[in-house]
Amino acid sequence: MTDPTPAARPTQVLSICPIVLPAPGRPVELQLRVSAPVTGDALPILLLSHGHGPSNFLSSLNGYAPLAHYFAAHGFVVIQPTHLDSKTLPFRGSDHPDAPLFWRARAEDMRRILDQLDTLERAAPAIAGRVDRSKVAVLGHSMGGHTASVLLGARHRDPRDGSEVSLAEPRIRAGVLLAAPGRGDALSQYAAEHYPFFSTIDFSTMTTPALVVAGDKDGSSHLTTAGPAWHADPYVLAPGPKSLLTLFDAGHGLGGVSGYDAAETTDENPDRVAVVQRLSAAFLRTQLYPGDPAWQDARNALTGAADPLGRVESK
């Protein structure tokens, strides 16, 4: 499939890490990686949220290189935080009320980044003055997809007191949810006992435009009894405008988005990763720059392929 996105010829990328942001009230300061094209101005921002995952380093600012590199090479400033649930930090087994997934802190990390863009640019002079702060998107995989969903408007009830929690971030204009969790009434017994906040997720308030990407072989039986269709719930249960990319024969790794040659990818397929890269970038490009034909071009390229690796529907 030819690359339909603008700047289809990738540019050189710079990567700066760690950048440390002050984080009062957080157990540790917030560490980030920033990846950006070497040249260009008025660059859009992509907040990239890692998954929970079993690996030591993929779930941190050091993971998700296939996505970070691609988006930076195609014109985005990609910002990757290390969330508190990362195995590089000692908090998964803590007695913190939101451990081990830290669903609330993850979204707060992204808000903190947007609040401190001045600090971030001072720490990374190579991008100073080159960022368009009016064009912000979020992309997350697995638990990172959940983080993206609440930033885009999905809501929970706090399992401690039943109060409604809204973490919507109005500065984020569009998002991509990769293999994200679905509705709360289809949880496995394990998920219901260990991650009770999942049970109250409400996608009806997720009004910001989003692309949901789901693998049709992603059963995630440790989390749900609904099978692969569960990961399409953020599309099915949210209001438009939304799009759903269903990847054929794809598991939870969607071909390998979390890292190059990662052992935990059960469905490794570079062509599948390329579809995720291209369709996600094209969707965000058109959402951030209305009138840009990237999304329609990408859809046409997918459906026009001799052996399509997925299908797209929209509402």
Tab-separated table of C-alpha atoms in Angstrom:
chain	number	residue	atom	x	y	z
A	1	MET	CA	0.000	0.000	0.000
A	2	THR	CA	1.456	3.372	-0.932
A	3	ASP	CA	1.764	5.878	1.866
A	4	PRO	CA	-1.147	8.354	1.514
A	5	THR	CA	-0.105	10.802	4.228
A	6	PRO	CA	1.347	14.238	3.526
A	7	ALA	CA	5.143	14.287	3.703
A	8	ALA	CA	4.989	10.660	2.549
A	9	ARG	CA	8.748	10.698	2.177
A	10	PRO	CA	9.860	10.499	5.826
A	11	THR	CA	12.220	13.132	7.167
A	12	GLN	CA	15.075	12.829	9.641
A	13	VAL	CA	13.993	12.545	13.267
A	14	LEU	CA	15.555	13.747	16.497
A	15	SER	CA	14.802	12.172	19.859
A	16	ILE	CA	15.445	13.778	23.236
A	17	CYS	CA	15.176	11.940	26.553
A	18	PRO	CA	14.764	11.980	29.387
A	19	ILE	CA	13.046	15.301	29.817
A	20	VAL	CA	11.876	15.707	33.396
A	21	LEU	CA	8.848	17.798	34.292
A	22	PRO	CA	8.105	18.870	37.868
A	23	ALA	CA	5.106	16.957	39.214
A	24	PRO	CA	3.969	18.109	42.670
A	25	GLY	CA	1.879	15.423	44.367
A	26	ARG	CA	3.059	12.675	42.005
A	27	PRO	CA	5.228	9.931	43.562
A	28	VAL	CA	8.037	10.762	41.099
A	29	GLU	CA	8.709	13.502	38.587
A	30	LEU	CA	7.326	12.950	35.102
A	31	GLN	CA	9.872	11.675	32.588
A	32	LEU	CA	9.307	12.105	28.846
A	33	ARG	CA	10.779	11.354	25.469
A	34	VAL	CA	10.229	13.851	22.672
A	35	SER	CA	10.645	12.802	19.039
A	36	ALA	CA	10.302	15.334	16.225
A	37	PRO	CA	11.300	15.989	12.635
A	38	VAL	CA	14.649	17.735	12.355
A	39	THR	CA	13.101	20.481	10.225
A	40	GLY	CA	9.719	22.171	10.002
A	41	ASP	CA	7.616	24.596	11.983
A	42	ALA	CA	4.056	24.813	13.309
A	43	LEU	CA	4.226	21.086	14.039
A	44	PRO	CA	1.214	19.310	15.577
A	45	ILE	CA	1.576	17.521	18.909
A	46	LEU	CA	0.899	13.812	19.467
A	47	LEU	CA	0.642	12.549	23.043
A	48	LEU	CA	1.518	8.834	22.956
A	49	SER	CA	0.352	6.678	25.873
A	50	HIS	CA	2.033	3.300	26.368
A	51	GLY	CA	0.222	0.119	27.397
A	52	HIS	CA	0.471	-1.696	30.730
A	53	GLY	CA	2.106	-4.800	29.317
A	54	PRO	CA	4.484	-7.429	30.741
A	55	SER	CA	7.748	-6.043	29.327
A	56	ASN	CA	10.278	-4.140	31.385
A	57	PHE	CA	10.780	-1.207	29.028
A	58	LEU	CA	8.144	-1.184	26.274
A	59	SER	CA	5.708	0.284	28.794
A	60	SER	CA	7.725	3.462	29.232
A	61	LEU	CA	9.186	6.363	27.277
A	62	ASN	CA	11.504	3.790	25.676
A	63	GLY	CA	8.741	1.796	23.969
A	64	TYR	CA	6.506	2.142	20.923
A	65	ALA	CA	9.315	3.092	18.548
A	66	PRO	CA	7.356	1.951	15.446
A	67	LEU	CA	4.739	4.587	16.224
A	68	ALA	CA	6.942	7.334	17.662
A	69	HIS	CA	9.415	7.174	14.793
A	70	TYR	CA	6.740	7.072	12.106
A	71	PHE	CA	4.734	10.002	13.418
A	72	ALA	CA	7.835	12.130	14.011
A	73	ALA	CA	9.133	11.329	10.519
A	74	HIS	CA	5.784	12.480	9.133
A	75	GLY	CA	5.590	15.839	10.830
A	76	PHE	CA	4.409	15.355	14.441
A	77	VAL	CA	6.095	16.262	17.710
A	78	VAL	CA	5.589	13.023	19.636
A	79	ILE	CA	5.609	13.207	23.441
A	80	GLN	CA	5.866	9.928	25.366
A	81	PRO	CA	5.515	9.933	29.157
A	82	THR	CA	6.434	7.092	31.474
A	83	HIS	CA	3.179	6.494	33.378
A	84	LEU	CA	3.158	5.285	36.986
A	85	ASP	CA	2.162	1.737	35.984
A	86	SER	CA	5.402	1.247	34.019
A	87	LYS	CA	7.577	-1.661	35.160
A	88	THR	CA	10.492	0.766	35.126
A	89	LEU	CA	8.909	2.261	38.259
A	90	PRO	CA	8.159	0.477	41.555
A	91	PHE	CA	4.470	1.329	41.885
A	92	ARG	CA	2.495	-1.525	40.287
A	93	GLY	CA	2.475	-3.433	43.557
A	94	SER	CA	1.984	-0.404	45.792
A	95	ASP	CA	-1.006	0.284	48.014
A	96	HIS	CA	-1.910	3.396	46.046
A	97	PRO	CA	-5.717	3.382	45.531
A	98	ASP	CA	-5.358	3.532	41.735
A	99	ALA	CA	-2.655	0.843	41.469
A	100	PRO	CA	-1.771	-1.181	39.490
A	101	LEU	CA	-3.108	0.542	36.351
A	102	PHE	CA	-3.163	4.174	37.580
A	103	TRP	CA	-6.027	5.046	35.227
A	104	ARG	CA	-6.504	8.530	36.701
A	105	ALA	CA	-2.812	9.451	36.951
A	106	ARG	CA	-2.244	8.461	33.336
A	107	ALA	CA	-4.698	11.087	32.087
A	108	GLU	CA	-3.319	13.618	34.559
A	109	ASP	CA	0.152	13.016	33.105
A	110	MET	CA	-1.088	14.193	29.720
A	111	ARG	CA	-2.752	17.266	31.178
A	112	ARG	CA	0.466	18.079	33.049
A	113	ILE	CA	2.415	17.897	29.780
A	114	LEU	CA	0.085	20.356	28.069
A	115	ASP	CA	0.215	22.666	31.090
A	116	GLN	CA	4.027	22.687	30.972
A	117	LEU	CA	4.796	23.039	27.281
A	118	ASP	CA	6.901	26.128	28.037
A	119	THR	CA	9.043	24.068	30.422
A	120	LEU	CA	9.256	21.251	27.890
A	121	GLU	CA	10.429	23.579	25.113
A	122	ARG	CA	13.093	25.066	27.360
A	123	ALA	CA	14.325	21.543	28.112
A	124	ALA	CA	14.328	20.649	24.414
A	125	PRO	CA	15.603	23.710	22.503
A	126	ALA	CA	15.535	21.760	19.238
A	127	ILE	CA	11.729	22.047	19.183
A	128	ALA	CA	11.384	25.463	20.834
A	129	GLY	CA	9.076	27.701	18.824
A	130	ARG	CA	8.304	24.910	16.337
A	131	VAL	CA	5.132	23.516	17.937
A	132	ASP	CA	1.543	24.419	17.092
A	133	ARG	CA	-0.209	24.199	20.448
A	134	SER	CA	-3.645	24.503	18.863
A	135	LYS	CA	-3.234	21.125	17.155
A	136	VAL	CA	-2.999	18.377	19.776
A	137	ALA	CA	-3.922	14.709	19.372
A	138	VAL	CA	-3.606	11.627	21.562
A	139	LEU	CA	-2.826	8.019	20.652
A	140	GLY	CA	-2.686	5.068	23.025
A	141	HIS	CA	-2.381	1.290	22.885
A	142	SER	CA	-4.212	-1.120	25.219
A	143	MET	CA	-4.296	0.625	28.610
A	144	GLY	CA	-2.980	3.630	26.738
A	145	GLY	CA	-6.078	3.376	24.559
A	146	HIS	CA	-8.147	3.627	27.703
A	147	THR	CA	-6.154	6.719	28.684
A	148	ALA	CA	-6.936	8.214	25.299
A	149	SER	CA	-10.637	7.407	25.696
A	150	VAL	CA	-11.030	9.314	28.974
A	151	LEU	CA	-9.055	12.273	27.616
A	152	LEU	CA	-11.491	12.302	24.688
A	153	GLY	CA	-14.473	12.375	27.037
A	154	ALA	CA	-15.338	8.863	28.293
A	155	ARG	CA	-16.244	8.870	32.005
A	156	HIS	CA	-15.992	6.588	35.041
A	157	ARG	CA	-17.403	6.336	38.482
A	158	ASP	CA	-14.772	6.275	41.192
A	159	PRO	CA	-14.871	2.745	42.671
A	160	ARG	CA	-14.219	4.199	46.123
A	161	ASP	CA	-17.184	6.561	46.477
A	162	GLY	CA	-19.234	6.253	43.268
A	163	SER	CA	-18.618	9.847	42.169
A	164	GLU	CA	-18.429	10.524	38.447
A	165	VAL	CA	-14.929	11.258	37.182
A	166	SER	CA	-14.389	13.297	34.031
A	167	LEU	CA	-10.830	13.630	32.756
A	168	ALA	CA	-11.736	15.112	29.374
A	169	GLU	CA	-9.065	17.425	27.976
A	170	PRO	CA	-10.511	20.090	25.650
A	171	ARG	CA	-7.091	20.967	24.213
A	172	ILE	CA	-7.005	17.530	22.552
A	173	ARG	CA	-8.787	17.719	19.216
A	174	ALA	CA	-8.668	14.096	18.040
A	175	GLY	CA	-7.431	10.674	19.087
A	176	VAL	CA	-6.568	7.122	18.104
A	177	LEU	CA	-7.437	4.152	20.356
A	178	LEU	CA	-5.437	0.988	19.598
A	179	ALA	CA	-6.772	-2.266	21.115
A	180	ALA	CA	-8.489	-0.256	23.853
A	181	PRO	CA	-10.715	-1.765	26.584
A	182	GLY	CA	-14.456	-1.872	25.964
A	183	ARG	CA	-17.696	-1.848	27.947
A	184	GLY	CA	-17.850	-2.622	31.635
A	185	ASP	CA	-20.616	-5.245	31.629
A	186	ALA	CA	-18.468	-7.706	29.671
A	187	LEU	CA	-15.498	-7.957	32.039
A	188	SER	CA	-13.905	-11.230	33.000
A	189	GLN	CA	-14.144	-12.164	36.662
A	190	TYR	CA	-10.455	-11.322	37.065
A	191	ALA	CA	-10.841	-7.850	35.562
A	192	ALA	CA	-13.969	-7.113	37.593
A	193	GLU	CA	-12.151	-8.006	40.812
A	194	HIS	CA	-8.794	-6.369	40.094
A	195	TYR	CA	-9.762	-3.407	37.884
A	196	PRO	CA	-13.218	-2.372	39.118
A	197	PHE	CA	-13.048	1.071	37.523
A	198	PHE	CA	-13.452	-0.602	34.106
A	199	SER	CA	-16.979	-1.647	35.053
A	200	THR	CA	-18.374	1.902	34.967
A	201	ILE	CA	-16.853	3.195	31.738
A	202	ASP	CA	-19.324	5.347	29.792
A	203	PHE	CA	-18.436	5.998	26.156
A	204	SER	CA	-21.590	8.022	25.464
A	205	THR	CA	-19.747	11.167	26.570
A	206	MET	CA	-16.692	10.532	24.340
A	207	THR	CA	-17.577	13.199	21.797
A	208	THR	CA	-14.121	14.127	20.443
A	209	PRO	CA	-13.355	12.633	17.002
A	210	ALA	CA	-11.507	9.322	17.252
A	211	LEU	CA	-10.275	6.369	15.257
A	212	VAL	CA	-10.703	3.028	17.042
A	213	VAL	CA	-8.401	0.215	15.876
A	214	ALA	CA	-9.261	-3.376	16.808
A	215	GLY	CA	-7.874	-6.776	15.847
A	216	ASP	CA	-10.444	-9.413	14.949
A	217	LYS	CA	-8.381	-12.076	16.777
A	218	ASP	CA	-7.786	-10.010	19.938
A	219	GLY	CA	-9.774	-12.053	22.455
A	220	SER	CA	-8.138	-10.606	25.623
A	221	SER	CA	-9.769	-13.341	27.711
A	222	HIS	CA	-8.047	-12.122	30.882
A	223	LEU	CA	-10.094	-8.933	30.588
A	224	THR	CA	-13.372	-9.748	28.851
A	225	THR	CA	-15.902	-12.459	28.080
A	226	ALA	CA	-17.043	-10.674	24.903
A	227	GLY	CA	-14.195	-11.706	22.611
A	228	PRO	CA	-12.546	-9.471	20.005
A	229	ALA	CA	-15.686	-7.350	19.514
A	230	TRP	CA	-15.038	-5.839	22.967
A	231	HIS	CA	-12.244	-3.689	21.565
A	232	ALA	CA	-14.682	-2.117	19.089
A	233	ASP	CA	-16.951	-0.872	21.901
A	234	PRO	CA	-15.370	2.623	22.053
A	235	TYR	CA	-16.568	3.018	18.458
A	236	VAL	CA	-19.934	1.278	18.820
A	237	LEU	CA	-20.954	2.967	22.072
A	238	ALA	CA	-19.590	6.479	21.476
A	239	PRO	CA	-21.277	9.205	19.451
A	240	GLY	CA	-19.852	10.290	16.110
A	241	PRO	CA	-17.716	11.419	14.520
A	242	LYS	CA	-15.874	8.113	14.925
A	243	SER	CA	-14.176	5.585	12.659
A	244	LEU	CA	-13.334	1.927	13.227
A	245	LEU	CA	-10.412	0.134	11.598
A	246	THR	CA	-10.778	-3.635	12.005
A	247	LEU	CA	-7.531	-5.468	11.262
A	248	PHE	CA	-7.865	-8.997	9.905
A	249	ASP	CA	-6.085	-11.795	11.827
A	250	ALA	CA	-4.650	-9.254	14.264
A	251	GLY	CA	-4.059	-9.934	17.945
A	252	HIS	CA	-3.517	-7.487	20.775
A	253	GLY	CA	-0.157	-6.351	19.417
A	254	LEU	CA	-1.738	-5.230	16.121
A	255	GLY	CA	1.257	-6.619	14.266
A	256	GLY	CA	3.879	-5.170	16.606
A	257	VAL	CA	3.107	-1.536	17.474
A	258	SER	CA	4.734	-1.634	20.920
A	259	GLY	CA	8.282	-2.285	19.719
A	260	TYR	CA	10.426	-3.682	16.963
A	261	ASP	CA	10.655	-7.499	17.194
A	262	ALA	CA	8.974	-7.519	20.627
A	263	ALA	CA	8.627	-11.043	22.011
A	264	GLU	CA	5.157	-10.320	23.385
A	265	THR	CA	3.791	-9.654	19.874
A	266	THR	CA	1.877	-12.815	19.005
A	267	ASP	CA	0.828	-11.597	15.552
A	268	GLU	CA	4.010	-9.960	14.263
A	269	ASN	CA	3.410	-8.540	10.810
A	270	PRO	CA	5.260	-5.433	9.532
A	271	ASP	CA	2.623	-4.848	6.856
A	272	ARG	CA	-0.076	-4.755	9.531
A	273	VAL	CA	1.949	-2.234	11.550
A	274	ALA	CA	2.302	-0.146	8.396
A	275	VAL	CA	-1.484	-0.049	8.032
A	276	VAL	CA	-1.829	1.136	11.639
A	277	GLN	CA	0.831	3.792	11.091
A	278	ARG	CA	-0.586	5.112	7.851
A	279	LEU	CA	-4.267	5.058	8.717
A	280	SER	CA	-3.707	6.579	12.162
A	281	ALA	CA	-1.515	9.381	10.850
A	282	ALA	CA	-3.907	10.090	7.998
A	283	PHE	CA	-6.928	10.220	10.328
A	284	LEU	CA	-5.230	12.668	12.676
A	285	ARG	CA	-3.910	14.766	9.812
A	286	THR	CA	-7.402	15.284	8.421
A	287	GLN	CA	-8.908	15.950	11.849
A	288	LEU	CA	-6.265	18.550	12.710
A	289	TYR	CA	-6.271	20.102	9.243
A	290	PRO	CA	-9.875	20.049	7.957
A	291	GLY	CA	-10.001	19.631	4.220
A	292	ASP	CA	-6.791	17.628	4.058
A	293	PRO	CA	-7.567	14.532	1.936
A	294	ALA	CA	-5.130	12.229	3.796
A	295	TRP	CA	-7.831	10.180	5.529
A	296	GLN	CA	-9.914	9.563	2.431
A	297	ASP	CA	-6.786	8.755	0.438
A	298	ALA	CA	-5.709	6.251	3.082
A	299	ARG	CA	-9.110	4.587	3.110
A	300	ASN	CA	-9.094	4.350	-0.664
A	301	ALA	CA	-5.629	2.789	-0.628
A	302	LEU	CA	-6.712	0.215	1.946
A	303	THR	CA	-9.889	-0.839	0.166
A	304	GLY	CA	-8.190	-0.770	-3.224
A	305	ALA	CA	-5.447	-3.202	-2.212
A	306	ALA	CA	-5.511	-6.641	-3.824
A	307	ASP	CA	-5.569	-8.305	-0.406
A	308	PRO	CA	-6.744	-5.719	2.163
A	309	LEU	CA	-5.443	-6.169	5.692
A	310	GLY	CA	-8.501	-4.555	7.246
A	311	ARG	CA	-11.685	-2.589	6.736
A	312	VAL	CA	-12.895	0.852	7.818
A	313	GLU	CA	-16.351	2.029	8.808
A	314	SER	CA	-17.390	5.446	10.037
A	315	LYS	CA	-20.282	7.268	11.613
